[in-house]
Amino acid sequence: MLWRREEEVEYSDGDYLIRKAKPSDAKGIIDCMQGVMDEKIYLVSEYYLLTEKAQQDHIRSPDDLTLVCEHGKRIVGVLTLQRGIFKKNRHVGTLGIAITKGYRHMGLGTRMIKSAIKWAREQGIEKVCLEVFSSNLNAIEAYKKIGFTVEGSKSRQFIIEGEYVDDVFMSYFIDDEEEIT
Ligand SMILES: CC(C)(COP(=O)(O)OP(=O)(O)OC[C@H]1O[C@@H](n2cnc3c(N)ncnc32)[C@H](O)[C@@H]1OP(=O)(O)O)[C@@H](O)C(=O)NCCC(=O)NCCS
C-alpha cells in the first residue's frame, strides 16, 4: 500500500490509487493520454497537444480538476473537469476521461467520475457535461449507469474507420441528483 496524505486520496484499494494530479504527474498523464489516442477510436485528437510545461500549468489551475489513477508508479487513468471560464458558463464543467487499455471495465472510470462529481458539487458547479462518439457504446453505458443522460447529438460529425459517427452530448445535473456515493 502506497502511503499518501489522507486528503490527497480520492479512492484506494491497495493496487489502485485515485488522487488529484500533481505537476510531477505531467509526463505520466501525457503518456496515458497518448496511449489512448493511439487507439484512434475513442478521442477526437490523435496527438496530445499539451507540452509537459503546459500540462503542469493546467494541473495547477484552481478552477479545473485533474484526477489520475495510479497503478504502481504508472498512471493508467486521467480525468479532467474544466469549469466554464465565463460568468455565463461558470456553473458548467466539461468532463474528459481516458483509461489505459488493459485497465478498463474494472470500475476505475466510474470511481473517477464519481469523485469528479463530488468535487464539482463542492465547487458549486451545477452541470457536468461531456461529448462521446455514438460508436463508444461502453462509455455511453458507463455514463448512463452513473446518472448521465443524453441531451442530443450532432449527426455524422466524425468519420472513424470509414464509418460516420455522431457526436453525443451527455450531462449530469448535480442539483437533480442525490448526493453521489
Ligand atoms: C469509457 C471509460 C472511461 C469507462 O471506464 P471503465 O473503468 O472502463 O468503466 P467501468 O469499469 O467503470 O464500467 C462501468 C460500466 O461501463 C460499461 N462498460 C465499460 N467498459 C466495458 C466493456 N469493455 N465491455 C462492456 N461494458 C463496459 C459497463 O456497463 C460497466 O458496468 P458493469 O461493470 O456493471 O458491467 C473507459 O473504458 C475508457 O477510458 N475507455 C477508452 C477511452 C474512452 O472511451 N474515453 C471516453 C471518451 S468520451
mmCIF file with all atom_site columns, C-alpha atoms and ligand atoms in Angstrom:
data_model
loop_
_atom_site.group_PDB
_atom_site.id
_atom_site.type_symbol
_atom_site.label_atom_id
_atom_site.label_alt_id
_atom_site.label_comp_id
_atom_site.label_asym_id
_atom_site.label_entity_id
_atom_site.label_seq_id
_atom_site.pdbx_PDB_ins_code
_atom_site.Cartn_x
_atom_site.Cartn_y
_atom_site.Cartn_z
_atom_site.occupancy
_atom_site.B_iso_or_equiv
_atom_site.pdbx_formal_charge
_atom_site.auth_seq_id
_atom_site.auth_comp_id
_atom_site.auth_asym_id
_atom_site.auth_atom_id
_atom_site.pdbx_PDB_model_num
ATOM   1   C CA  . MET A 1 1   ? 0.000   0.000  0.000   1.00 0.00 ? 1   MET A CA  1
ATOM   2   C CA  . LEU A 1 2   ? 1.444   3.349  -1.009  1.00 0.00 ? 2   LEU A CA  1
ATOM   3   C CA  . TRP A 1 3   ? 1.499   5.995  1.643   1.00 0.00 ? 3   TRP A CA  1
ATOM   4   C CA  . ARG A 1 4   ? -0.287  9.207  0.733   1.00 0.00 ? 4   ARG A CA  1
ATOM   5   C CA  . ARG A 1 5   ? -1.534  12.184 2.681   1.00 0.00 ? 5   ARG A CA  1
ATOM   6   C CA  . GLU A 1 6   ? -5.156  11.379 3.523   1.00 0.00 ? 6   GLU A CA  1
ATOM   7   C CA  . GLU A 1 7   ? -6.580  14.484 1.853   1.00 0.00 ? 7   GLU A CA  1
ATOM   8   C CA  . GLU A 1 8   ? -4.926  13.675 -1.482  1.00 0.00 ? 8   GLU A CA  1
ATOM   9   C CA  . VAL A 1 9   ? -6.557  10.290 -1.875  1.00 0.00 ? 9   VAL A CA  1
ATOM   10  C CA  . GLU A 1 10  ? -9.963  10.021 -3.511  1.00 0.00 ? 10  GLU A CA  1
ATOM   11  C CA  . TYR A 1 11  ? -10.019 6.237  -3.556  1.00 0.00 ? 11  TYR A CA  1
ATOM   12  C CA  . SER A 1 12  ? -7.594  3.392  -2.894  1.00 0.00 ? 12  SER A CA  1
ATOM   13  C CA  . ASP A 1 13  ? -7.978  -0.356 -2.832  1.00 0.00 ? 13  ASP A CA  1
ATOM   14  C CA  . GLY A 1 14  ? -4.296  -1.099 -2.343  1.00 0.00 ? 14  GLY A CA  1
ATOM   15  C CA  . ASP A 1 15  ? -3.427  -1.730 -6.007  1.00 0.00 ? 15  ASP A CA  1
ATOM   16  C CA  . TYR A 1 16  ? -5.060  1.353  -7.486  1.00 0.00 ? 16  TYR A CA  1
ATOM   17  C CA  . LEU A 1 17  ? -4.978  4.876  -6.207  1.00 0.00 ? 17  LEU A CA  1
ATOM   18  C CA  . ILE A 1 18  ? -7.196  7.674  -7.476  1.00 0.00 ? 18  ILE A CA  1
ATOM   19  C CA  . ARG A 1 19  ? -5.988  11.118 -6.495  1.00 0.00 ? 19  ARG A CA  1
ATOM   20  C CA  . LYS A 1 20  ? -5.658  14.705 -7.617  1.00 0.00 ? 20  LYS A CA  1
ATOM   21  C CA  . ALA A 1 21  ? -2.797  15.171 -10.059 1.00 0.00 ? 21  ALA A CA  1
ATOM   22  C CA  . LYS A 1 22  ? 0.436   16.902 -9.069  1.00 0.00 ? 22  LYS A CA  1
ATOM   23  C CA  . PRO A 1 23  ? 2.646   18.859 -11.507 1.00 0.00 ? 23  PRO A CA  1
ATOM   24  C CA  . SER A 1 24  ? 5.164   15.983 -11.369 1.00 0.00 ? 24  SER A CA  1
ATOM   25  C CA  . ASP A 1 25  ? 2.497   13.713 -12.946 1.00 0.00 ? 25  ASP A CA  1
ATOM   26  C CA  . ALA A 1 26  ? 2.631   15.663 -16.234 1.00 0.00 ? 26  ALA A CA  1
ATOM   27  C CA  . LYS A 1 27  ? 4.738   13.139 -18.153 1.00 0.00 ? 27  LYS A CA  1
ATOM   28  C CA  . GLY A 1 28  ? 2.667   10.159 -16.935 1.00 0.00 ? 28  GLY A CA  1
ATOM   29  C CA  . ILE A 1 29  ? -0.537  11.955 -17.909 1.00 0.00 ? 29  ILE A CA  1
ATOM   30  C CA  . ILE A 1 30  ? 0.784   12.711 -21.388 1.00 0.00 ? 30  ILE A CA  1
ATOM   31  C CA  . ASP A 1 31  ? 1.856   9.072  -21.855 1.00 0.00 ? 31  ASP A CA  1
ATOM   32  C CA  . CYS A 1 32  ? -1.526  7.781  -20.689 1.00 0.00 ? 32  CYS A CA  1
ATOM   33  C CA  . MET A 1 33  ? -3.455  10.171 -22.946 1.00 0.00 ? 33  MET A CA  1
ATOM   34  C CA  . GLN A 1 34  ? -1.241  9.491  -25.960 1.00 0.00 ? 34  GLN A CA  1
ATOM   35  C CA  . GLY A 1 35  ? -1.677  5.737  -25.450 1.00 0.00 ? 35  GLY A CA  1
ATOM   36  C CA  . VAL A 1 36  ? -5.461  6.071  -25.680 1.00 0.00 ? 36  VAL A CA  1
ATOM   37  C CA  . MET A 1 37  ? -5.179  8.485  -28.621 1.00 0.00 ? 37  MET A CA  1
ATOM   38  C CA  . ASP A 1 38  ? -3.016  5.928  -30.438 1.00 0.00 ? 38  ASP A CA  1
ATOM   39  C CA  . GLU A 1 39  ? -6.007  3.568  -30.442 1.00 0.00 ? 39  GLU A CA  1
ATOM   40  C CA  . LYS A 1 40  ? -7.700  6.227  -32.645 1.00 0.00 ? 40  LYS A CA  1
ATOM   41  C CA  . ILE A 1 41  ? -11.314 5.247  -31.922 1.00 0.00 ? 41  ILE A CA  1
ATOM   42  C CA  . TYR A 1 42  ? -12.141 6.939  -28.629 1.00 0.00 ? 42  TYR A CA  1
ATOM   43  C CA  . LEU A 1 43  ? -10.868 10.533 -28.736 1.00 0.00 ? 43  LEU A CA  1
ATOM   44  C CA  . VAL A 1 44  ? -11.046 13.197 -31.453 1.00 0.00 ? 44  VAL A CA  1
ATOM   45  C CA  . SER A 1 45  ? -7.405  14.187 -31.354 1.00 0.00 ? 45  SER A CA  1
ATOM   46  C CA  . GLU A 1 46  ? -4.752  11.620 -32.263 1.00 0.00 ? 46  GLU A CA  1
ATOM   47  C CA  . TYR A 1 47  ? -1.933  13.683 -30.760 1.00 0.00 ? 47  TYR A CA  1
ATOM   48  C CA  . TYR A 1 48  ? -1.839  15.043 -27.242 1.00 0.00 ? 48  TYR A CA  1
ATOM   49  C CA  . LEU A 1 49  ? -1.293  18.742 -27.729 1.00 0.00 ? 49  LEU A CA  1
ATOM   50  C CA  . LEU A 1 50  ? -0.066  19.951 -24.337 1.00 0.00 ? 50  LEU A CA  1
ATOM   51  C CA  . THR A 1 51  ? 3.647   20.097 -23.618 1.00 0.00 ? 51  THR A CA  1
ATOM   52  C CA  . GLU A 1 52  ? 4.863   18.894 -20.226 1.00 0.00 ? 52  GLU A CA  1
ATOM   53  C CA  . LYS A 1 53  ? 5.106   22.510 -19.047 1.00 0.00 ? 53  LYS A CA  1
ATOM   54  C CA  . ALA A 1 54  ? 1.595   23.360 -20.286 1.00 0.00 ? 54  ALA A CA  1
ATOM   55  C CA  . GLN A 1 55  ? 0.291   20.195 -18.626 1.00 0.00 ? 55  GLN A CA  1
ATOM   56  C CA  . GLN A 1 56  ? 1.882   21.251 -15.328 1.00 0.00 ? 56  GLN A CA  1
ATOM   57  C CA  . ASP A 1 57  ? 0.227   24.683 -15.584 1.00 0.00 ? 57  ASP A CA  1
ATOM   58  C CA  . HIS A 1 58  ? -3.094  23.015 -16.277 1.00 0.00 ? 58  HIS A CA  1
ATOM   59  C CA  . ILE A 1 59  ? -2.741  20.800 -13.188 1.00 0.00 ? 59  ILE A CA  1
ATOM   60  C CA  . ARG A 1 60  ? -2.112  23.920 -11.093 1.00 0.00 ? 60  ARG A CA  1
ATOM   61  C CA  . SER A 1 61  ? -5.266  25.674 -12.346 1.00 0.00 ? 61  SER A CA  1
ATOM   62  C CA  . PRO A 1 62  ? -7.569  26.086 -9.323  1.00 0.00 ? 62  PRO A CA  1
ATOM   63  C CA  . ASP A 1 63  ? -10.685 26.157 -11.495 1.00 0.00 ? 63  ASP A CA  1
ATOM   64  C CA  . ASP A 1 64  ? -10.068 22.782 -13.108 1.00 0.00 ? 64  ASP A CA  1
ATOM   65  C CA  . LEU A 1 65  ? -9.730  19.289 -11.728 1.00 0.00 ? 65  LEU A CA  1
ATOM   66  C CA  . THR A 1 66  ? -7.236  16.713 -12.958 1.00 0.00 ? 66  THR A CA  1
ATOM   67  C CA  . LEU A 1 67  ? -7.524  13.276 -11.381 1.00 0.00 ? 67  LEU A CA  1
ATOM   68  C CA  . VAL A 1 68  ? -5.167  10.404 -12.020 1.00 0.00 ? 68  VAL A CA  1
ATOM   69  C CA  . CYS A 1 69  ? -5.438  6.706  -11.360 1.00 0.00 ? 69  CYS A CA  1
ATOM   70  C CA  . GLU A 1 70  ? -2.118  5.160  -10.413 1.00 0.00 ? 70  GLU A CA  1
ATOM   71  C CA  . HIS A 1 71  ? -1.168  1.501  -10.601 1.00 0.00 ? 71  HIS A CA  1
ATOM   72  C CA  . GLY A 1 72  ? 2.276   1.126  -9.068  1.00 0.00 ? 72  GLY A CA  1
ATOM   73  C CA  . LYS A 1 73  ? 4.149   4.081  -10.486 1.00 0.00 ? 73  LYS A CA  1
ATOM   74  C CA  . ARG A 1 74  ? 2.205   4.123  -13.765 1.00 0.00 ? 74  ARG A CA  1
ATOM   75  C CA  . ILE A 1 75  ? -0.658  6.488  -14.479 1.00 0.00 ? 75  ILE A CA  1
ATOM   76  C CA  . VAL A 1 76  ? -3.391  4.359  -16.050 1.00 0.00 ? 76  VAL A CA  1
ATOM   77  C CA  . GLY A 1 77  ? -6.273  6.812  -15.937 1.00 0.00 ? 77  GLY A CA  1
ATOM   78  C CA  . VAL A 1 78  ? -6.713  10.551 -16.414 1.00 0.00 ? 78  VAL A CA  1
ATOM   79  C CA  . LEU A 1 79  ? -9.829  12.604 -15.822 1.00 0.00 ? 79  LEU A CA  1
ATOM   80  C CA  . THR A 1 80  ? -10.198 16.322 -16.411 1.00 0.00 ? 80  THR A CA  1
ATOM   81  C CA  . LEU A 1 81  ? -13.082 18.545 -15.415 1.00 0.00 ? 81  LEU A CA  1
ATOM   82  C CA  . GLN A 1 82  ? -12.818 22.039 -16.843 1.00 0.00 ? 82  GLN A CA  1
ATOM   83  C CA  . ARG A 1 83  ? -15.026 24.737 -15.451 1.00 0.00 ? 83  ARG A CA  1
ATOM   84  C CA  . GLY A 1 84  ? -16.513 27.322 -17.819 1.00 0.00 ? 84  GLY A CA  1
ATOM   85  C CA  . ILE A 1 85  ? -14.340 30.431 -17.857 1.00 0.00 ? 85  ILE A CA  1
ATOM   86  C CA  . PHE A 1 86  ? -17.105 32.991 -18.382 1.00 0.00 ? 86  PHE A CA  1
ATOM   87  C CA  . LYS A 1 87  ? -19.687 34.342 -15.945 1.00 0.00 ? 87  LYS A CA  1
ATOM   88  C CA  . LYS A 1 88  ? -22.340 32.812 -18.185 1.00 0.00 ? 88  LYS A CA  1
ATOM   89  C CA  . ASN A 1 89  ? -20.949 29.264 -18.023 1.00 0.00 ? 89  ASN A CA  1
ATOM   90  C CA  . ARG A 1 90  ? -19.114 29.003 -14.718 1.00 0.00 ? 90  ARG A CA  1
ATOM   91  C CA  . HIS A 1 91  ? -21.882 26.721 -13.465 1.00 0.00 ? 91  HIS A CA  1
ATOM   92  C CA  . VAL A 1 92  ? -20.876 24.092 -16.055 1.00 0.00 ? 92  VAL A CA  1
ATOM   93  C CA  . GLY A 1 93  ? -17.935 21.686 -16.022 1.00 0.00 ? 93  GLY A CA  1
ATOM   94  C CA  . THR A 1 94  ? -16.777 19.701 -19.044 1.00 0.00 ? 94  THR A CA  1
ATOM   95  C CA  . LEU A 1 95  ? -15.508 16.211 -18.350 1.00 0.00 ? 95  LEU A CA  1
ATOM   96  C CA  . GLY A 1 96  ? -12.975 14.125 -20.256 1.00 0.00 ? 96  GLY A CA  1
ATOM   97  C CA  . ILE A 1 97  ? -11.641 10.721 -19.258 1.00 0.00 ? 97  ILE A CA  1
ATOM   98  C CA  . ALA A 1 98  ? -9.246  8.115  -20.598 1.00 0.00 ? 98  ALA A CA  1
ATOM   99  C CA  . ILE A 1 99  ? -8.327  4.787  -19.030 1.00 0.00 ? 99  ILE A CA  1
ATOM   100 C CA  . THR A 1 100 ? -5.397  2.810  -20.452 1.00 0.00 ? 100 THR A CA  1
ATOM   101 C CA  . LYS A 1 101 ? -6.204  -0.370 -22.389 1.00 0.00 ? 101 LYS A CA  1
ATOM   102 C CA  . GLY A 1 102 ? -5.945  -3.342 -20.056 1.00 0.00 ? 102 GLY A CA  1
ATOM   103 C CA  . TYR A 1 103 ? -7.317  -1.364 -17.100 1.00 0.00 ? 103 TYR A CA  1
ATOM   104 C CA  . ARG A 1 104 ? -10.862 -0.861 -18.386 1.00 0.00 ? 104 ARG A CA  1
ATOM   105 C CA  . HIS A 1 105 ? -14.115 -2.346 -17.149 1.00 0.00 ? 105 HIS A CA  1
ATOM   106 C CA  . MET A 1 106 ? -12.720 -2.701 -13.633 1.00 0.00 ? 106 MET A CA  1
ATOM   107 C CA  . GLY A 1 107 ? -14.734 0.129  -12.111 1.00 0.00 ? 107 GLY A CA  1
ATOM   108 C CA  . LEU A 1 108 ? -11.905 2.693  -12.246 1.00 0.00 ? 108 LEU A CA  1
ATOM   109 C CA  . GLY A 1 109 ? -13.672 5.041  -14.677 1.00 0.00 ? 109 GLY A CA  1
ATOM   110 C CA  . THR A 1 110 ? -16.837 5.034  -12.601 1.00 0.00 ? 110 THR A CA  1
ATOM   111 C CA  . ARG A 1 111 ? -14.810 5.740  -9.436  1.00 0.00 ? 111 ARG A CA  1
ATOM   112 C CA  . MET A 1 112 ? -13.014 8.644  -11.068 1.00 0.00 ? 112 MET A CA  1
ATOM   113 C CA  . ILE A 1 113 ? -16.187 10.196 -12.471 1.00 0.00 ? 113 ILE A CA  1
ATOM   114 C CA  . LYS A 1 114 ? -17.981 9.928  -9.127  1.00 0.00 ? 114 LYS A CA  1
ATOM   115 C CA  . SER A 1 115 ? -15.022 11.641 -7.425  1.00 0.00 ? 115 SER A CA  1
ATOM   116 C CA  . ALA A 1 116 ? -15.142 14.386 -10.046 1.00 0.00 ? 116 ALA A CA  1
ATOM   117 C CA  . ILE A 1 117 ? -18.865 14.917 -9.485  1.00 0.00 ? 117 ILE A CA  1
ATOM   118 C CA  . LYS A 1 118 ? -18.236 15.256 -5.744  1.00 0.00 ? 118 LYS A CA  1
ATOM   119 C CA  . TRP A 1 119 ? -15.557 17.853 -6.435  1.00 0.00 ? 119 TRP A CA  1
ATOM   120 C CA  . ALA A 1 120 ? -17.883 19.689 -8.835  1.00 0.00 ? 120 ALA A CA  1
ATOM   121 C CA  . ARG A 1 121 ? -20.617 19.797 -6.210  1.00 0.00 ? 121 ARG A CA  1
ATOM   122 C CA  . GLU A 1 122 ? -18.168 21.271 -3.676  1.00 0.00 ? 122 GLU A CA  1
ATOM   123 C CA  . GLN A 1 123 ? -17.193 23.940 -6.216  1.00 0.00 ? 123 GLN A CA  1
ATOM   124 C CA  . GLY A 1 124 ? -20.811 24.936 -6.822  1.00 0.00 ? 124 GLY A CA  1
ATOM   125 C CA  . ILE A 1 125 ? -20.806 23.532 -10.361 1.00 0.00 ? 125 ILE A CA  1
ATOM   126 C CA  . GLU A 1 126 ? -24.383 22.601 -11.307 1.00 0.00 ? 126 GLU A CA  1
ATOM   127 C CA  . LYS A 1 127 ? -23.952 20.663 -14.520 1.00 0.00 ? 127 LYS A CA  1
ATOM   128 C CA  . VAL A 1 128 ? -21.274 18.259 -15.743 1.00 0.00 ? 128 VAL A CA  1
ATOM   129 C CA  . CYS A 1 129 ? -21.283 17.642 -19.471 1.00 0.00 ? 129 CYS A CA  1
ATOM   130 C CA  . LEU A 1 130 ? -19.298 15.600 -21.948 1.00 0.00 ? 130 LEU A CA  1
ATOM   131 C CA  . GLU A 1 131 ? -19.191 14.538 -25.577 1.00 0.00 ? 131 GLU A CA  1
ATOM   132 C CA  . VAL A 1 132 ? -18.822 10.938 -26.683 1.00 0.00 ? 132 VAL A CA  1
ATOM   133 C CA  . PHE A 1 133 ? -18.773 9.126  -30.028 1.00 0.00 ? 133 PHE A CA  1
ATOM   134 C CA  . SER A 1 134 ? -22.018 7.249  -30.731 1.00 0.00 ? 134 SER A CA  1
ATOM   135 C CA  . SER A 1 135 ? -19.801 4.245  -31.545 1.00 0.00 ? 135 SER A CA  1
ATOM   136 C CA  . ASN A 1 136 ? -18.379 4.213  -27.985 1.00 0.00 ? 136 ASN A CA  1
ATOM   137 C CA  . LEU A 1 137 ? -21.190 2.122  -26.504 1.00 0.00 ? 137 LEU A CA  1
ATOM   138 C CA  . ASN A 1 138 ? -19.224 1.038  -23.420 1.00 0.00 ? 138 ASN A CA  1
ATOM   139 C CA  . ALA A 1 139 ? -18.543 4.632  -22.459 1.00 0.00 ? 139 ALA A CA  1
ATOM   140 C CA  . ILE A 1 140 ? -22.170 5.677  -23.058 1.00 0.00 ? 140 ILE A CA  1
ATOM   141 C CA  . GLU A 1 141 ? -23.325 2.791  -20.877 1.00 0.00 ? 141 GLU A CA  1
ATOM   142 C CA  . ALA A 1 142 ? -20.839 3.716  -18.148 1.00 0.00 ? 142 ALA A CA  1
ATOM   143 C CA  . TYR A 1 143 ? -22.046 7.342  -18.143 1.00 0.00 ? 143 TYR A CA  1
ATOM   144 C CA  . LYS A 1 144 ? -25.714 6.291  -18.071 1.00 0.00 ? 144 LYS A CA  1
ATOM   145 C CA  . LYS A 1 145 ? -25.080 3.992  -15.087 1.00 0.00 ? 145 LYS A CA  1
ATOM   146 C CA  . ILE A 1 146 ? -23.644 6.951  -13.173 1.00 0.00 ? 146 ILE A CA  1
ATOM   147 C CA  . GLY A 1 147 ? -26.698 9.066  -13.967 1.00 0.00 ? 147 GLY A CA  1
ATOM   148 C CA  . PHE A 1 148 ? -25.758 10.986 -17.110 1.00 0.00 ? 148 PHE A CA  1
ATOM   149 C CA  . THR A 1 149 ? -28.485 11.441 -19.704 1.00 0.00 ? 149 THR A CA  1
ATOM   150 C CA  . VAL A 1 150 ? -28.276 12.154 -23.430 1.00 0.00 ? 150 VAL A CA  1
ATOM   151 C CA  . GLU A 1 151 ? -29.135 15.783 -24.250 1.00 0.00 ? 151 GLU A CA  1
ATOM   152 C CA  . GLY A 1 152 ? -28.783 15.474 -28.017 1.00 0.00 ? 152 GLY A CA  1
ATOM   153 C CA  . SER A 1 153 ? -26.338 14.720 -30.768 1.00 0.00 ? 153 SER A CA  1
ATOM   154 C CA  . LYS A 1 154 ? -24.724 16.080 -33.914 1.00 0.00 ? 154 LYS A CA  1
ATOM   155 C CA  . SER A 1 155 ? -25.209 13.627 -36.741 1.00 0.00 ? 155 SER A CA  1
ATOM   156 C CA  . ARG A 1 156 ? -22.311 12.311 -38.826 1.00 0.00 ? 156 ARG A CA  1
ATOM   157 C CA  . GLN A 1 157 ? -19.947 14.652 -37.029 1.00 0.00 ? 157 GLN A CA  1
ATOM   158 C CA  . PHE A 1 158 ? -16.948 12.329 -37.370 1.00 0.00 ? 158 PHE A CA  1
ATOM   159 C CA  . ILE A 1 159 ? -15.671 9.595  -39.627 1.00 0.00 ? 159 ILE A CA  1
ATOM   160 C CA  . ILE A 1 160 ? -13.912 6.792  -37.747 1.00 0.00 ? 160 ILE A CA  1
ATOM   161 C CA  . GLU A 1 161 ? -12.520 3.787  -39.566 1.00 0.00 ? 161 GLU A CA  1
ATOM   162 C CA  . GLY A 1 162 ? -14.567 4.757  -42.617 1.00 0.00 ? 162 GLY A CA  1
ATOM   163 C CA  . GLU A 1 163 ? -17.900 4.987  -40.776 1.00 0.00 ? 163 GLU A CA  1
ATOM   164 C CA  . TYR A 1 164 ? -19.917 8.071  -39.898 1.00 0.00 ? 164 TYR A CA  1
ATOM   165 C CA  . VAL A 1 165 ? -20.216 8.596  -36.166 1.00 0.00 ? 165 VAL A CA  1
ATOM   166 C CA  . ASP A 1 166 ? -22.454 11.010 -34.240 1.00 0.00 ? 166 ASP A CA  1
ATOM   167 C CA  . ASP A 1 167 ? -21.229 13.356 -31.530 1.00 0.00 ? 167 ASP A CA  1
ATOM   168 C CA  . VAL A 1 168 ? -23.402 12.549 -28.498 1.00 0.00 ? 168 VAL A CA  1
ATOM   169 C CA  . PHE A 1 169 ? -23.863 15.190 -25.794 1.00 0.00 ? 169 PHE A CA  1
ATOM   170 C CA  . MET A 1 170 ? -24.460 13.867 -22.287 1.00 0.00 ? 170 MET A CA  1
ATOM   171 C CA  . SER A 1 171 ? -24.877 15.629 -18.980 1.00 0.00 ? 171 SER A CA  1
ATOM   172 C CA  . TYR A 1 172 ? -25.365 15.174 -15.280 1.00 0.00 ? 172 TYR A CA  1
ATOM   173 C CA  . PHE A 1 173 ? -27.331 17.818 -13.396 1.00 0.00 ? 173 PHE A CA  1
ATOM   174 C CA  . ILE A 1 174 ? -25.922 17.893 -9.883  1.00 0.00 ? 174 ILE A CA  1
ATOM   175 C CA  . ASP A 1 175 ? -28.950 19.566 -8.307  1.00 0.00 ? 175 ASP A CA  1
ATOM   176 C CA  . ASP A 1 176 ? -31.281 16.891 -9.678  1.00 0.00 ? 176 ASP A CA  1
ATOM   177 C CA  . GLU A 1 177 ? -29.371 14.012 -8.180  1.00 0.00 ? 177 GLU A CA  1
ATOM   178 C CA  . GLU A 1 178 ? -28.960 12.566 -4.724  1.00 0.00 ? 178 GLU A CA  1
ATOM   179 C CA  . GLU A 1 179 ? -25.502 13.051 -3.236  1.00 0.00 ? 179 GLU A CA  1
ATOM   180 C CA  . ILE A 1 180 ? -23.272 10.618 -5.113  1.00 0.00 ? 180 ILE A CA  1
ATOM   181 C CA  . THR A 1 181 ? -21.517 7.821  -3.167  1.00 0.00 ? 181 THR A CA  1
HETATM 182 C C1  . LIG B 2 .   ? -15.148 4.751  -21.066 1.00 0.00 ? 1   LIG B C1  1
HETATM 183 C C2  . LIG B 2 .   ? -14.312 4.517  -19.835 1.00 0.00 ? 1   LIG B C2  1
HETATM 184 C C3  . LIG B 2 .   ? -13.930 5.843  -19.180 1.00 0.00 ? 1   LIG B C3  1
HETATM 185 C C4  . LIG B 2 .   ? -15.136 3.713  -18.810 1.00 0.00 ? 1   LIG B C4  1
HETATM 186 O O1  . LIG B 2 .   ? -14.349 3.463  -17.675 1.00 0.00 ? 1   LIG B O1  1
HETATM 187 P P1  . LIG B 2 .   ? -14.121 1.951  -17.186 1.00 0.00 ? 1   LIG B P1  1
HETATM 188 O O2  . LIG B 2 .   ? -13.295 1.992  -15.981 1.00 0.00 ? 1   LIG B O2  1
HETATM 189 O O3  . LIG B 2 .   ? -13.608 1.150  -18.320 1.00 0.00 ? 1   LIG B O3  1
HETATM 190 O O4  . LIG B 2 .   ? -15.625 1.502  -16.904 1.00 0.00 ? 1   LIG B O4  1
HETATM 191 P P2  . LIG B 2 .   ? -16.238 0.862  -15.579 1.00 0.00 ? 1   LIG B P2  1
HETATM 192 O O5  . LIG B 2 .   ? -15.475 -0.349 -15.196 1.00 0.00 ? 1   LIG B O5  1
HETATM 193 O O6  . LIG B 2 .   ? -16.388 1.900  -14.554 1.00 0.00 ? 1   LIG B O6  1
HETATM 194 O O7  . LIG B 2 .   ? -17.640 0.347  -16.164 1.00 0.00 ? 1   LIG B O7  1
HETATM 195 C C5  . LIG B 2 .   ? -18.876 0.982  -15.978 1.00 0.00 ? 1   LIG B C5  1
HETATM 196 C C6  . LIG B 2 .   ? -19.873 0.382  -16.949 1.00 0.00 ? 1   LIG B C6  1
HETATM 197 O O8  . LIG B 2 .   ? -19.499 0.706  -18.289 1.00 0.00 ? 1   LIG B O8  1
HETATM 198 C C7  . LIG B 2 .   ? -19.781 -0.383 -19.180 1.00 0.00 ? 1   LIG B C7  1
HETATM 199 N N1  . LIG B 2 .   ? -18.512 -0.879 -19.713 1.00 0.00 ? 1   LIG B N1  1
HETATM 200 C C8  . LIG B 2 .   ? -17.306 -0.293 -19.565 1.00 0.00 ? 1   LIG B C8  1
HETATM 201 N N2  . LIG B 2 .   ? -16.387 -0.989 -20.231 1.00 0.00 ? 1   LIG B N2  1
HETATM 202 C C9  . LIG B 2 .   ? -16.995 -2.037 -20.796 1.00 0.00 ? 1   LIG B C9  1
HETATM 203 C C10 . LIG B 2 .   ? -16.563 -3.122 -21.617 1.00 0.00 ? 1   LIG B C10 1
HETATM 204 N N3  . LIG B 2 .   ? -15.278 -3.229 -22.004 1.00 0.00 ? 1   LIG B N3  1
HETATM 205 N N4  . LIG B 2 .   ? -17.470 -4.021 -22.036 1.00 0.00 ? 1   LIG B N4  1
HETATM 206 C C11 . LIG B 2 .   ? -18.764 -3.910 -21.676 1.00 0.00 ? 1   LIG B C11 1
HETATM 207 N N5  . LIG B 2 .   ? -19.241 -2.898 -20.883 1.00 0.00 ? 1   LIG B N5  1
HETATM 208 C C12 . LIG B 2 .   ? -18.361 -1.984 -20.466 1.00 0.00 ? 1   LIG B C12 1
HETATM 209 C C13 . LIG B 2 .   ? -20.477 -1.431 -18.335 1.00 0.00 ? 1   LIG B C13 1
HETATM 210 O O9  . LIG B 2 .   ? -21.853 -1.169 -18.410 1.00 0.00 ? 1   LIG B O9  1
HETATM 211 C C14 . LIG B 2 .   ? -19.935 -1.119 -16.950 1.00 0.00 ? 1   LIG B C14 1
HETATM 212 O O10 . LIG B 2 .   ? -20.779 -1.551 -15.930 1.00 0.00 ? 1   LIG B O10 1
HETATM 213 P P3  . LIG B 2 .   ? -20.602 -3.041 -15.323 1.00 0.00 ? 1   LIG B P3  1
HETATM 214 O O11 . LIG B 2 .   ? -19.247 -3.042 -14.702 1.00 0.00 ? 1   LIG B O11 1
HETATM 215 O O12 . LIG B 2 .   ? -21.710 -3.125 -14.331 1.00 0.00 ? 1   LIG B O12 1
HETATM 216 O O13 . LIG B 2 .   ? -20.693 -4.005 -16.455 1.00 0.00 ? 1   LIG B O13 1
HETATM 217 C C15 . LIG B 2 .   ? -13.014 3.709  -20.176 1.00 0.00 ? 1   LIG B C15 1
HETATM 218 O O14 . LIG B 2 .   ? -13.390 2.426  -20.662 1.00 0.00 ? 1   LIG B O14 1
HETATM 219 C C16 . LIG B 2 .   ? -12.121 4.378  -21.198 1.00 0.00 ? 1   LIG B C16 1
HETATM 220 O O15 . LIG B 2 .   ? -11.363 5.272  -20.847 1.00 0.00 ? 1   LIG B O15 1
HETATM 221 N N6  . LIG B 2 .   ? -12.203 3.943  -22.461 1.00 0.00 ? 1   LIG B N6  1
HETATM 222 C C17 . LIG B 2 .   ? -11.286 4.402  -23.518 1.00 0.00 ? 1   LIG B C17 1
HETATM 223 C C18 . LIG B 2 .   ? -11.293 5.916  -23.713 1.00 0.00 ? 1   LIG B C18 1
HETATM 224 C C19 . LIG B 2 .   ? -12.685 6.489  -23.777 1.00 0.00 ? 1   LIG B C19 1
HETATM 225 O O16 . LIG B 2 .   ? -13.570 5.924  -24.376 1.00 0.00 ? 1   LIG B O16 1
HETATM 226 N N7  . LIG B 2 .   ? -12.835 7.667  -23.151 1.00 0.00 ? 1   LIG B N7  1
HETATM 227 C C20 . LIG B 2 .   ? -14.114 8.349  -23.112 1.00 0.00 ? 1   LIG B C20 1
HETATM 228 C C21 . LIG B 2 .   ? -14.300 9.170  -24.322 1.00 0.00 ? 1   LIG B C21 1
HETATM 229 S S1  . LIG B 2 .   ? -15.811 10.098 -24.244 1.00 0.00 ? 1   LIG B S1  1
#
